[in-house]
Each structure stands twice: as C-alpha cells, then as structure tokens.
Short mmCIF file of N, CA and C in Angstrom, two decimals:
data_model
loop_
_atom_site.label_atom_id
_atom_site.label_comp_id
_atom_site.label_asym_id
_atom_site.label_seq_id
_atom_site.Cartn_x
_atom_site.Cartn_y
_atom_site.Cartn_z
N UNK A 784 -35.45 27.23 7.39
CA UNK A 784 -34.82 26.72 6.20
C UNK A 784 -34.85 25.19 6.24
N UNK A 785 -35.23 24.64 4.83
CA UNK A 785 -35.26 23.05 5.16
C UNK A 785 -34.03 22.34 4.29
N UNK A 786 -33.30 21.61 5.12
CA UNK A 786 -32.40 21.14 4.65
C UNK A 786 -32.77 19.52 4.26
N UNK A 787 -32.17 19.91 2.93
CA UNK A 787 -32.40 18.23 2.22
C UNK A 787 -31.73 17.03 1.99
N UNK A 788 -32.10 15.94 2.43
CA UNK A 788 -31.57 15.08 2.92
C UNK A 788 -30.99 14.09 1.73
N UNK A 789 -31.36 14.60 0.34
CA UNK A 789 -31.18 13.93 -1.36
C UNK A 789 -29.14 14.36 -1.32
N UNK A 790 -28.90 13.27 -1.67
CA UNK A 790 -27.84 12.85 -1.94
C UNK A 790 -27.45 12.44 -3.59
N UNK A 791 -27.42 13.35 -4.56
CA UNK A 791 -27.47 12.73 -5.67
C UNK A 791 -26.39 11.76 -6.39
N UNK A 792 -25.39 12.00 -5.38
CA UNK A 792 -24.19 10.63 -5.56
C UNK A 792 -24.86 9.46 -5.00
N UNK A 793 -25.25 9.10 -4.21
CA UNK A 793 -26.19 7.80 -3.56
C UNK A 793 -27.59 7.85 -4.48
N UNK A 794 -27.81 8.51 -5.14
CA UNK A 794 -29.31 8.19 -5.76
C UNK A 794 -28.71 7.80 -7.07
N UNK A 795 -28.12 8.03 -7.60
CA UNK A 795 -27.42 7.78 -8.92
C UNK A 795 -26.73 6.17 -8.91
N UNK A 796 -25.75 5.82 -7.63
CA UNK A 796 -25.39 4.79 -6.89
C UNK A 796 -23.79 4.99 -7.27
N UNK A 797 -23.67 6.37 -6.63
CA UNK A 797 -22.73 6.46 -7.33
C UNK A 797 -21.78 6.41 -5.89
N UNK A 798 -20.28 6.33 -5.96
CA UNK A 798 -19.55 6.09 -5.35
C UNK A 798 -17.87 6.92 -5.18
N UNK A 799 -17.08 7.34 -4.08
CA UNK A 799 -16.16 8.26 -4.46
C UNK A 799 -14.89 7.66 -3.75
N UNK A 800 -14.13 7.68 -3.95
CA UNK A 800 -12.81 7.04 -3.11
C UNK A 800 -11.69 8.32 -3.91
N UNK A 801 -10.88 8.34 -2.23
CA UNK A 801 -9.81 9.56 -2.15
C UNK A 801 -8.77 9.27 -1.89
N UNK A 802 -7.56 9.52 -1.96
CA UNK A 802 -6.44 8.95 -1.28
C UNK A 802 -5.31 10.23 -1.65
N UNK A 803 -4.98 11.05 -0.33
CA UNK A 803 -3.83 11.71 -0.44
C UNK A 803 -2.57 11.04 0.10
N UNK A 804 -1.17 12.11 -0.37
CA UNK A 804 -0.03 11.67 -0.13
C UNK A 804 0.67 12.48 -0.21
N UNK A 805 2.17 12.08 -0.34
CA UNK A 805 3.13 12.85 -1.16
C UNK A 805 4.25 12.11 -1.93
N UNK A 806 4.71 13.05 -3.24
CA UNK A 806 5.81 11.82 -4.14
C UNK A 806 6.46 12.17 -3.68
N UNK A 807 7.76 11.71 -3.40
CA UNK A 807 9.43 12.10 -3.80
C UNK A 807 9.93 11.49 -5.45
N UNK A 808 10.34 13.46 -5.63
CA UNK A 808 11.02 12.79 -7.01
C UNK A 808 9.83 13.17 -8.06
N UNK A 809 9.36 14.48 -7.76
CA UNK A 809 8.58 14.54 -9.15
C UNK A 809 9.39 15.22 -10.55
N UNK A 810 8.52 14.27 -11.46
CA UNK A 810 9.26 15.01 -12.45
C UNK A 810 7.88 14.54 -13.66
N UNK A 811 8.56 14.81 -14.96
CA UNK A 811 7.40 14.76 -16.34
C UNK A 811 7.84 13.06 -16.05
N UNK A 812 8.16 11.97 -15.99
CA UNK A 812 8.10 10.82 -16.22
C UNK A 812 6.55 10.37 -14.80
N UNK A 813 7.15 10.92 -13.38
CA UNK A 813 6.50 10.83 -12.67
C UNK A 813 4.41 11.31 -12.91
N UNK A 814 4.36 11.96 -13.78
CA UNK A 814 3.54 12.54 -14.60
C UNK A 814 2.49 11.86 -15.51
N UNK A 815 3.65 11.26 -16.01
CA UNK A 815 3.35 10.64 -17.15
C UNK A 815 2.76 9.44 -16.58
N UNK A 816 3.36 8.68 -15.24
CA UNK A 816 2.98 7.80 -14.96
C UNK A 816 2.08 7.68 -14.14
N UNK A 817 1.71 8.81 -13.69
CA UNK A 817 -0.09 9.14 -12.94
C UNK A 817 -1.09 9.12 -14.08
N UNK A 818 -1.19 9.76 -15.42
CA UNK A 818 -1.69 9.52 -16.23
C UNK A 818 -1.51 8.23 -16.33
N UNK A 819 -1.47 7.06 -16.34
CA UNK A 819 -1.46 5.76 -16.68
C UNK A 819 -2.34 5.30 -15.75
N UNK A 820 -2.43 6.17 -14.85
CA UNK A 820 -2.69 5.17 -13.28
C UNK A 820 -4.34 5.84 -13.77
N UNK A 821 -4.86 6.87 -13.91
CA UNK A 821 -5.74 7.15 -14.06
C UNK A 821 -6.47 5.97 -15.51
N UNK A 822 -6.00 5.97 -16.52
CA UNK A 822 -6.24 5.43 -17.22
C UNK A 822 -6.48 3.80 -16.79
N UNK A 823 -5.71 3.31 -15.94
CA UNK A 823 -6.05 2.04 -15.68
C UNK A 823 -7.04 1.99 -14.70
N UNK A 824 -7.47 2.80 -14.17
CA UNK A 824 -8.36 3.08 -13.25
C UNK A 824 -10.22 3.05 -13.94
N UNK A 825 -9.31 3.82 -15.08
CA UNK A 825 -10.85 3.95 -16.08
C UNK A 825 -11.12 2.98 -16.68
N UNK A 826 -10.21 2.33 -17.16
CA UNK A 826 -10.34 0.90 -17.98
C UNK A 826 -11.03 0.13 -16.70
N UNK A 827 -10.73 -0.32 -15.66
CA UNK A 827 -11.23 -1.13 -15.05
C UNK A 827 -12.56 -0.76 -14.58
N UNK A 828 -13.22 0.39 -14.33
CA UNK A 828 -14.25 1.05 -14.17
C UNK A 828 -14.91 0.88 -15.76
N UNK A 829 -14.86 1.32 -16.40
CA UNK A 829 -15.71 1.12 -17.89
C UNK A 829 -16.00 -0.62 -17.63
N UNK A 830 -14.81 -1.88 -17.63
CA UNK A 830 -14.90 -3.33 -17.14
C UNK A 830 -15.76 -3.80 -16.56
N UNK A 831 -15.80 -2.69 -15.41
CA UNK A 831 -16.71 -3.03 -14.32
C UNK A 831 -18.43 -2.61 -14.42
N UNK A 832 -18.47 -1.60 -14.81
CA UNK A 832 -19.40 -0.73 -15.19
C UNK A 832 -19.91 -0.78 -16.48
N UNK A 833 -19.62 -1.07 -17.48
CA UNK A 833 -20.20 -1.16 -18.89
C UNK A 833 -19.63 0.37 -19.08
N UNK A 834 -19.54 1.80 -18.67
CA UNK A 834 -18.86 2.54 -18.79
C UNK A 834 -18.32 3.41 -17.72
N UNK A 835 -17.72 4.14 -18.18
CA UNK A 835 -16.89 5.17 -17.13
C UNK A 835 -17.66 6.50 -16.88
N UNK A 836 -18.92 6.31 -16.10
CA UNK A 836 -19.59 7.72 -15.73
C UNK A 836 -18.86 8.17 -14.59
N UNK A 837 -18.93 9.53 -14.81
CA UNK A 837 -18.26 10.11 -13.49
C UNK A 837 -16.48 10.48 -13.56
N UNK A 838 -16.18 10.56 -12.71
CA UNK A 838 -14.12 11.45 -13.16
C UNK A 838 -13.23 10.53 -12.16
N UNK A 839 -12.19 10.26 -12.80
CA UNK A 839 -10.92 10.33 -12.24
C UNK A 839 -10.23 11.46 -11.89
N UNK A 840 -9.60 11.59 -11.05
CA UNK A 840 -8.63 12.98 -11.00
C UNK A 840 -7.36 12.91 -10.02
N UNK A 841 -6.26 13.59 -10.48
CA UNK A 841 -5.31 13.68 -9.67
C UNK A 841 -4.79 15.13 -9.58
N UNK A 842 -4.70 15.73 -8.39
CA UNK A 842 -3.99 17.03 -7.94
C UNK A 842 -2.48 16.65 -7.69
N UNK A 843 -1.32 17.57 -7.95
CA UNK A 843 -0.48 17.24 -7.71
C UNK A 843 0.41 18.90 -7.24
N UNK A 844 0.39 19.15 -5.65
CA UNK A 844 0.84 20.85 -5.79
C UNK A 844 2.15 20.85 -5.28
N UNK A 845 2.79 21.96 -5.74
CA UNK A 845 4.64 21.91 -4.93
C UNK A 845 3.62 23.09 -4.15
N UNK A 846 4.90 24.50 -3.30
CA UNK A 846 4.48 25.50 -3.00
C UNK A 846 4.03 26.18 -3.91
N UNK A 847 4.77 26.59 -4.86
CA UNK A 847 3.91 27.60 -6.07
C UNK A 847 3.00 27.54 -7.24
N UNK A 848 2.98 25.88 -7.42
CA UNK A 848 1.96 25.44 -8.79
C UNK A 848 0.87 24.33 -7.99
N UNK A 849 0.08 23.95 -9.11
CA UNK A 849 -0.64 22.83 -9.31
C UNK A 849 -1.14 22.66 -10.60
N UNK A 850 -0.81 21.29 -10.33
CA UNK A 850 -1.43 20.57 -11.90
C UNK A 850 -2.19 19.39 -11.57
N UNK A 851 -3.56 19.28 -12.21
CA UNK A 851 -4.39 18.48 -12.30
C UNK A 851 -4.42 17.66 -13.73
N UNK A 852 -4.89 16.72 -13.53
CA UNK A 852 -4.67 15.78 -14.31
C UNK A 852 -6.81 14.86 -14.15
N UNK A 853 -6.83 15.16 -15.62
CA UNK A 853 -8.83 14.46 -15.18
C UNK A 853 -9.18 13.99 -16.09
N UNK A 854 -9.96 12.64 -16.11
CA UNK A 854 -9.93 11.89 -17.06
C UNK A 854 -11.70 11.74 -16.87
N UNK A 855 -12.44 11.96 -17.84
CA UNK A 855 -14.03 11.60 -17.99
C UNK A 855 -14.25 10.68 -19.13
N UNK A 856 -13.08 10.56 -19.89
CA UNK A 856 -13.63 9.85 -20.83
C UNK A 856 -12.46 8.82 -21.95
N UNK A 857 -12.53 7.57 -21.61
CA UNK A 857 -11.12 6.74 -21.95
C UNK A 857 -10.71 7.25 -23.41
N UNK A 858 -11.62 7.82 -24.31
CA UNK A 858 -11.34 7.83 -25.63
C UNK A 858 -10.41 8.92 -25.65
N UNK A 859 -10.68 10.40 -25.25
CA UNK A 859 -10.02 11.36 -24.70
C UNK A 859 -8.32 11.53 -24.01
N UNK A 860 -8.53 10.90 -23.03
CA UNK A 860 -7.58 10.20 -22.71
C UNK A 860 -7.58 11.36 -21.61
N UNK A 861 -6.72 11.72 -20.59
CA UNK A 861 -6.47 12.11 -19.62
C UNK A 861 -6.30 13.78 -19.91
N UNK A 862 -6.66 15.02 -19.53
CA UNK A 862 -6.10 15.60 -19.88
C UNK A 862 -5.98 16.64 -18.80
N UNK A 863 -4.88 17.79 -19.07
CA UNK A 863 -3.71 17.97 -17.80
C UNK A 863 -4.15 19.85 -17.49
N UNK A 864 -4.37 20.08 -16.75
CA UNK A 864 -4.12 21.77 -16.16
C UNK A 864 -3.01 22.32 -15.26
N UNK A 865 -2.66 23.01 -15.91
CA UNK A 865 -1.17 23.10 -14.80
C UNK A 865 -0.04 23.09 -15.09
N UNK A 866 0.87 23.25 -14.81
CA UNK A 866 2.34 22.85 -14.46
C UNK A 866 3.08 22.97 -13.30
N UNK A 867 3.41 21.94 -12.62
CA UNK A 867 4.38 21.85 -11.82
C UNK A 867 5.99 21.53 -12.16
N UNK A 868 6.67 21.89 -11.65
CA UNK A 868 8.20 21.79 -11.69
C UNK A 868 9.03 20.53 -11.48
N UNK A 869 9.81 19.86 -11.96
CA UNK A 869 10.28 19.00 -11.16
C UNK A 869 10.72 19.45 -9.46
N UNK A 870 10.33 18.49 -8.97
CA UNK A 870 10.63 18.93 -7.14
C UNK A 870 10.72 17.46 -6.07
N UNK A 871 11.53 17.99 -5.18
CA UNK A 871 11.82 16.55 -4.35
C UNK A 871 10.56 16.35 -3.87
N UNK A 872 9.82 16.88 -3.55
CA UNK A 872 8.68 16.78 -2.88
C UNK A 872 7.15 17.64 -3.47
N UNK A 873 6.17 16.59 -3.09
CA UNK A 873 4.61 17.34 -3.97
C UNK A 873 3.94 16.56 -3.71
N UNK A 874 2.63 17.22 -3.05
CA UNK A 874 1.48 16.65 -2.20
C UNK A 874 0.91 16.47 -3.62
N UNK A 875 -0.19 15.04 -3.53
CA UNK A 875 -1.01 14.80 -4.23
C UNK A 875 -2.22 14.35 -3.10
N UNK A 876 -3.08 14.28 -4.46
CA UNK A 876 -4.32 14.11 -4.11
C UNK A 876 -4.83 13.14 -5.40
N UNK A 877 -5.26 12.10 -4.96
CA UNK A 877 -6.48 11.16 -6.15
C UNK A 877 -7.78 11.03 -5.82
N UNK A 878 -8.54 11.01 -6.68
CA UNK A 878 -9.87 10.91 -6.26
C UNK A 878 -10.71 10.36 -7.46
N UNK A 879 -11.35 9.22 -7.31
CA UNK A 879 -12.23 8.78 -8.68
C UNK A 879 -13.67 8.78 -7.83
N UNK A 880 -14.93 9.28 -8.87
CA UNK A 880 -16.24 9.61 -8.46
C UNK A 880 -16.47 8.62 -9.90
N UNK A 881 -17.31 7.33 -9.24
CA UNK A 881 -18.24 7.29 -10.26
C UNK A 881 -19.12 6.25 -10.09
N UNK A 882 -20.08 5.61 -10.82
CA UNK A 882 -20.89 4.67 -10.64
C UNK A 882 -20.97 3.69 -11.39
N UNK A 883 -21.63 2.75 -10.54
CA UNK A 883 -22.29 1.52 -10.60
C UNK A 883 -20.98 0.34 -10.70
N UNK A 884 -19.67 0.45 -9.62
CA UNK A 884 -18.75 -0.34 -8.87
C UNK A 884 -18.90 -0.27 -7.32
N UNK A 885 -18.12 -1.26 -7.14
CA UNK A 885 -18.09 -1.07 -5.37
C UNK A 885 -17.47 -0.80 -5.09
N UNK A 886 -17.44 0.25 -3.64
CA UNK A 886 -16.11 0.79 -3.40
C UNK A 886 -15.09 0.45 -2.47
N UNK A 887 -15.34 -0.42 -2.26
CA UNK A 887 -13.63 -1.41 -1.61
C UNK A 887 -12.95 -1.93 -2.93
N UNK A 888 -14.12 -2.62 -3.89
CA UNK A 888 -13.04 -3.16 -5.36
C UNK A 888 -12.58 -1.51 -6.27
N UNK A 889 -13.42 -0.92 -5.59
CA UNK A 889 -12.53 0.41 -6.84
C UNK A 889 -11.37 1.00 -5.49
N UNK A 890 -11.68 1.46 -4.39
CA UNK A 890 -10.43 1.64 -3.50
C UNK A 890 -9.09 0.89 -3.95
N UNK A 891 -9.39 -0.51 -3.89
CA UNK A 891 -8.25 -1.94 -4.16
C UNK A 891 -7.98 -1.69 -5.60
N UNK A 892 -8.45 -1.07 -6.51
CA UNK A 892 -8.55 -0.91 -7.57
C UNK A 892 -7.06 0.38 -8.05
N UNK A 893 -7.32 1.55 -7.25
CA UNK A 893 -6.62 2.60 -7.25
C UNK A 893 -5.44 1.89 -6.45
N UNK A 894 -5.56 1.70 -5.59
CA UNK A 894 -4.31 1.55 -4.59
C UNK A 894 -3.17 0.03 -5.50
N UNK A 895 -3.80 -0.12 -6.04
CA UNK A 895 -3.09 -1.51 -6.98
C UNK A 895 -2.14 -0.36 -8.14
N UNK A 896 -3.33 0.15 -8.40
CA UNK A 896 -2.54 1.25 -9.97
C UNK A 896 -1.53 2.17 -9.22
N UNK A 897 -1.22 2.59 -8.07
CA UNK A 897 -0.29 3.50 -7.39
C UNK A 897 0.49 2.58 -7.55
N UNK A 898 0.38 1.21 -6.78
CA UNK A 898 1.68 0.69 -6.47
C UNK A 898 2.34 -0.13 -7.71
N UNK A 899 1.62 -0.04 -8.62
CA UNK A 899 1.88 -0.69 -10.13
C UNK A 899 2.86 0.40 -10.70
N UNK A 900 2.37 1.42 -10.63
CA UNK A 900 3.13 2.79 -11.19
C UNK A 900 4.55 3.17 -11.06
N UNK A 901 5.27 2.23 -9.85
CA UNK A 901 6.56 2.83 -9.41
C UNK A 901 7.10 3.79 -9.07
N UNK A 902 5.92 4.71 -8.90
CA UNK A 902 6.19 5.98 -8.19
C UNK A 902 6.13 5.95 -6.81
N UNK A 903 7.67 6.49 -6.24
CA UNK A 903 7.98 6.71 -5.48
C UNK A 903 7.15 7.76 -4.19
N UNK A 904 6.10 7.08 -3.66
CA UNK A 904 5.29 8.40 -2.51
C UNK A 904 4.67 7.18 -1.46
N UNK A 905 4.06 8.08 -0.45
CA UNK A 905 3.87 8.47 1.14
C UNK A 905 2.74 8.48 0.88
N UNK A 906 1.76 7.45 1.86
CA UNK A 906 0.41 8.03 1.34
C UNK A 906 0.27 8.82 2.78
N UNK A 907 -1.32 9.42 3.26
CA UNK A 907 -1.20 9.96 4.44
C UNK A 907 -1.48 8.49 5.17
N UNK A 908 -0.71 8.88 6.49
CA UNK A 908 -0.33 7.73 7.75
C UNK A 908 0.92 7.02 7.56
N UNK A 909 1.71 7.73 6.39
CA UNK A 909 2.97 6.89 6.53
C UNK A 909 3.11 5.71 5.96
N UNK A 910 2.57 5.19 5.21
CA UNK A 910 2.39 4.11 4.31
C UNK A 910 2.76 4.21 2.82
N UNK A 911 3.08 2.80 2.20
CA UNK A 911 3.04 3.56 0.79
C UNK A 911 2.10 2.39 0.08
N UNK A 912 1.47 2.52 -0.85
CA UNK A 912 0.72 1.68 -1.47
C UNK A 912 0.56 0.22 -1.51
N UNK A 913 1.54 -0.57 -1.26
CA UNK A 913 1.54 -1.83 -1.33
C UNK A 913 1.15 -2.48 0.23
N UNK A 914 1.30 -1.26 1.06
CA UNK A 914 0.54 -2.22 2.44
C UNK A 914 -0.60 -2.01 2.60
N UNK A 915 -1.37 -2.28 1.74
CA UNK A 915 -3.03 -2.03 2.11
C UNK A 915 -3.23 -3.70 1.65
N UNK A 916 -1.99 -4.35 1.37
CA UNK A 916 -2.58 -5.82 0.78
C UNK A 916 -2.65 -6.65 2.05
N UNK A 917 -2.13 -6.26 3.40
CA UNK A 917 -1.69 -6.71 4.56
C UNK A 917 -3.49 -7.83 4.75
N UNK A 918 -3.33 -9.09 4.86
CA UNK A 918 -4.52 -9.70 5.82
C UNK A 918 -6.10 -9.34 5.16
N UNK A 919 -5.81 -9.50 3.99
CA UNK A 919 -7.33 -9.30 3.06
C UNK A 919 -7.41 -10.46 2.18
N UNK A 920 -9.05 -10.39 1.98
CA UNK A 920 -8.67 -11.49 0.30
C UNK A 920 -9.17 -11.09 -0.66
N UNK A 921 -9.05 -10.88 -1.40
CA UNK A 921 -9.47 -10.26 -2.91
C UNK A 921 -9.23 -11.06 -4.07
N UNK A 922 -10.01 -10.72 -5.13
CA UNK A 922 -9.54 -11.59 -6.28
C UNK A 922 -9.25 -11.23 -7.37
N UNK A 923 -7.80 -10.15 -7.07
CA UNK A 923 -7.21 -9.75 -8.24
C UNK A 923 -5.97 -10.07 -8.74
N UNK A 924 -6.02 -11.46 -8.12
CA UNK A 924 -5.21 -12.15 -8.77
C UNK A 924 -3.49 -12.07 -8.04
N UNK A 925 -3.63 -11.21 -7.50
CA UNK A 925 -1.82 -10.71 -6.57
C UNK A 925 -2.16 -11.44 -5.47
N UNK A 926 -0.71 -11.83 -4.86
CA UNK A 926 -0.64 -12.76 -3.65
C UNK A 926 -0.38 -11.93 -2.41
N UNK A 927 -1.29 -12.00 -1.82
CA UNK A 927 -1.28 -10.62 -0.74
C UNK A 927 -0.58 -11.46 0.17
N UNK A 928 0.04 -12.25 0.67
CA UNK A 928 0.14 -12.83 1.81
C UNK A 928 1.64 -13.45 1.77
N UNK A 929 2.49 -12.39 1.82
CA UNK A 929 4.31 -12.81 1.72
C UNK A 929 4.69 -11.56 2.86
N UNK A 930 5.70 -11.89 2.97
CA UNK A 930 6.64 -11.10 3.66
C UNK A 930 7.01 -9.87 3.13
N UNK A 931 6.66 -8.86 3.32
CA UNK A 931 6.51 -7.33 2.64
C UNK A 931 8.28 -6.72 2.87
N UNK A 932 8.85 -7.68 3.66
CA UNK A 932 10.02 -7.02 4.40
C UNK A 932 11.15 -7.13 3.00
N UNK A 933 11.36 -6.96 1.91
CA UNK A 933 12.17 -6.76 0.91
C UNK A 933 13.45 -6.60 0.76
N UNK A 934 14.15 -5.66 2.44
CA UNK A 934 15.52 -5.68 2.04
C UNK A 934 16.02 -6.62 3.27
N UNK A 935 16.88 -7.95 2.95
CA UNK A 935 17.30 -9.06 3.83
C UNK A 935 18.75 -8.51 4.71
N UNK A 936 19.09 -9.09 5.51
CA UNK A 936 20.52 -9.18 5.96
C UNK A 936 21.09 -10.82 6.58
N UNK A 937 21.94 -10.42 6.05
CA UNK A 937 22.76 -12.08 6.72
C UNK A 937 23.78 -12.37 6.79
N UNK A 938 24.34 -12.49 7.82
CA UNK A 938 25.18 -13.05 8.54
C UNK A 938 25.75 -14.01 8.09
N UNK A 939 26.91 -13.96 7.24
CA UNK A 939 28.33 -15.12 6.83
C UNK A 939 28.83 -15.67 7.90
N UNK A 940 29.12 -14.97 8.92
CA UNK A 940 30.40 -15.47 9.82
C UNK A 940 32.07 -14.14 9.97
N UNK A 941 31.52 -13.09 8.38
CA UNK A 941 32.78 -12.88 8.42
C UNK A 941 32.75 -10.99 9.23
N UNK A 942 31.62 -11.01 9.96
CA UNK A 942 31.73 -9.32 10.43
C UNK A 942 30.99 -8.84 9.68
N UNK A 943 31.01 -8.50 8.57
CA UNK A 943 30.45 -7.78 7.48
C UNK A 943 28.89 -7.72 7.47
N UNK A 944 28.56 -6.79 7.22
CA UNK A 944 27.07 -7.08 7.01
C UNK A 944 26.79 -6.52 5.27
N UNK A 945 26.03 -7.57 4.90
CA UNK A 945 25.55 -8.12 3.53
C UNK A 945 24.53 -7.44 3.29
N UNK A 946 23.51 -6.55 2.88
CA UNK A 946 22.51 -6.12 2.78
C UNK A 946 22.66 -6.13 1.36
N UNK A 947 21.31 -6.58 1.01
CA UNK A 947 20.63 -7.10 -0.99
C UNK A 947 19.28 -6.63 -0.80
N UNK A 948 18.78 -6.40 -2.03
CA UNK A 948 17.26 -6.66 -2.08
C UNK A 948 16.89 -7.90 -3.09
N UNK A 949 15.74 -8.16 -2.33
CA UNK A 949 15.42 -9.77 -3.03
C UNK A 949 13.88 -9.38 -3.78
N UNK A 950 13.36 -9.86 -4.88
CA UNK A 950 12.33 -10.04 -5.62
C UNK A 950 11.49 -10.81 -4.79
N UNK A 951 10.57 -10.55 -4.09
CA UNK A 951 9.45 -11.58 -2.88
C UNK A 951 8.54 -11.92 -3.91
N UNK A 952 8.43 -11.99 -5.17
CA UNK A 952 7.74 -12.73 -5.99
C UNK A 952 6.38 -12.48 -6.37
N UNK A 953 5.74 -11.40 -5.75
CA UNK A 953 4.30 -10.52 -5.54
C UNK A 953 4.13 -10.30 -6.57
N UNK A 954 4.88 -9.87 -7.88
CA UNK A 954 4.46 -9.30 -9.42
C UNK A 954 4.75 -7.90 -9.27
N UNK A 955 4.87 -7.27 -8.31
CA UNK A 955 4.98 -5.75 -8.39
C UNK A 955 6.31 -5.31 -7.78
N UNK A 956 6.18 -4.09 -8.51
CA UNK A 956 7.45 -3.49 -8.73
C UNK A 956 7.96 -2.80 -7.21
N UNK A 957 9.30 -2.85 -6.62
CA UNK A 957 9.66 -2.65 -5.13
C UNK A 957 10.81 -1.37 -5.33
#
C-alpha cells in the first residue's frame, strides 16, 4: 500500500490553530460571547486574507450535550448545533482552519479574542488567555509588558489587610 505524502492543507497554504480549555459559568450570554470571538476572528482573517476561506469553530460539551458553534462565512454569521445547559463547568474546544495568514499572527489572533471576550475559562496547562502575552513582541497594538499580577495588597500600619483590584492599564478586560 502506498502512502501519500500530499497534504492538502499545506498545498493550499493553508493553516490550523487549536486551543482547548474549560469555562466556568456557562450560560447563553457566555455563548453569545464565543460567537463574537469567532466573528472577530473572521473579520481579522478576511483583513488578513482578502477573505475568510476555510472555518472557525467552537465545541463547547457539559456531560450530556454539545453545542458547536461554525462560522464559514462573515455574511452568514456564525451558526450554532446543539444545546448545552447553563453549567459551572464545560470543556471547550476552538479551532480556526484557514488560509493564506500566519499562524503565530492568527494563534495571537484567537488568544487576543478569548481574552477580549471576558469569559471566564482555563485553557489546557492551567493558564487563562492573557498569559500568552508574557516576553513577546507583536504588533497589535496591546502592551504586553506590565505586571500581570492584578490583585495588590498593602500594608497601612493598621493589621488589616487591604486587598483591591487595580486596572494595570493593558486595555483588556480582568
């Protein structure tokens, strides 16, 4: 048997980036706001690309459902299979396939629209979206290079401990 070595994602020049996790806190807003993320995903891919060949997609499963969410075409707009429940917890899955971008600026691309989204999730390794800006340079305009550490403590003098969260000035939402 001869096995063939044609790759029609690489002959096309085409490109795939994945990123699982999990939310806390799903619900229809949480939903709603993966559809966005896809959509900004496509917009910047059509930007990049002159158009959007190829899919966006997001899986999203509790134990008993899944709903997908797949976007081929910006005019269309996103559209949904499934229903899941609201639930504290639900593995996702993202994945955009498409061509003629690069795939560190479309990776940086997705991982910007997660952490833009305000949804609350875990990617796998224990991370959540905004530390992939750690010691890179890119030029999308966000200031990768602050203190990620968000919630302060300090010491008055009077015993008490003070704990706030402070705005570190990044543009994105904490």
């Amino acid at each position: 048997m001869l096995v063939s070595t044609f790759n029609s994602a690489e002959e096309a020049g085409g490109i795939a980036v994945g990123i699982n996790g999990e939310i806390i806190g799903f619900n229809a807003d949480v939903e709603a706001r993966l559809a966005h993320v896809l959509m900004d995903v496509g917009r910047w891919v059509e930007k990049e690309a002159g158009a959007l060949m190829g899919h966006i997609k997001t899986a999203v499963s509790s134990d008993s459902a899944t709903v997908t969410l797949n976007l081929t075409d910006l005019r269309e707009g996103v559209l949904f299979h499934g229903r899941v429940r609201p639930s504290k917890s639900v593995r996702f899955s993202f994945m955009a396939a498409v061509l003629d971008v690069d795939e560190d600026r479309l990776r940086h691309t997705v991982l910007h629209a997660l952490d833009d989204s305000g949804i609350n999730m875990v990617l796998e390794g224990g991370v959540t979206p905004h530390h992939h800006h750690h010691d890179h340079g890119c030029d999308c305009r966000h200031d990768h290079h602050h203190d990620h550490s968000h919630d302060h403590h300090h010491d008055c003098g009077c015993g008490h401990d003070h704990h706030h969260d402070h705005d570190c000035g990044c543009g994105h939402k904490h």
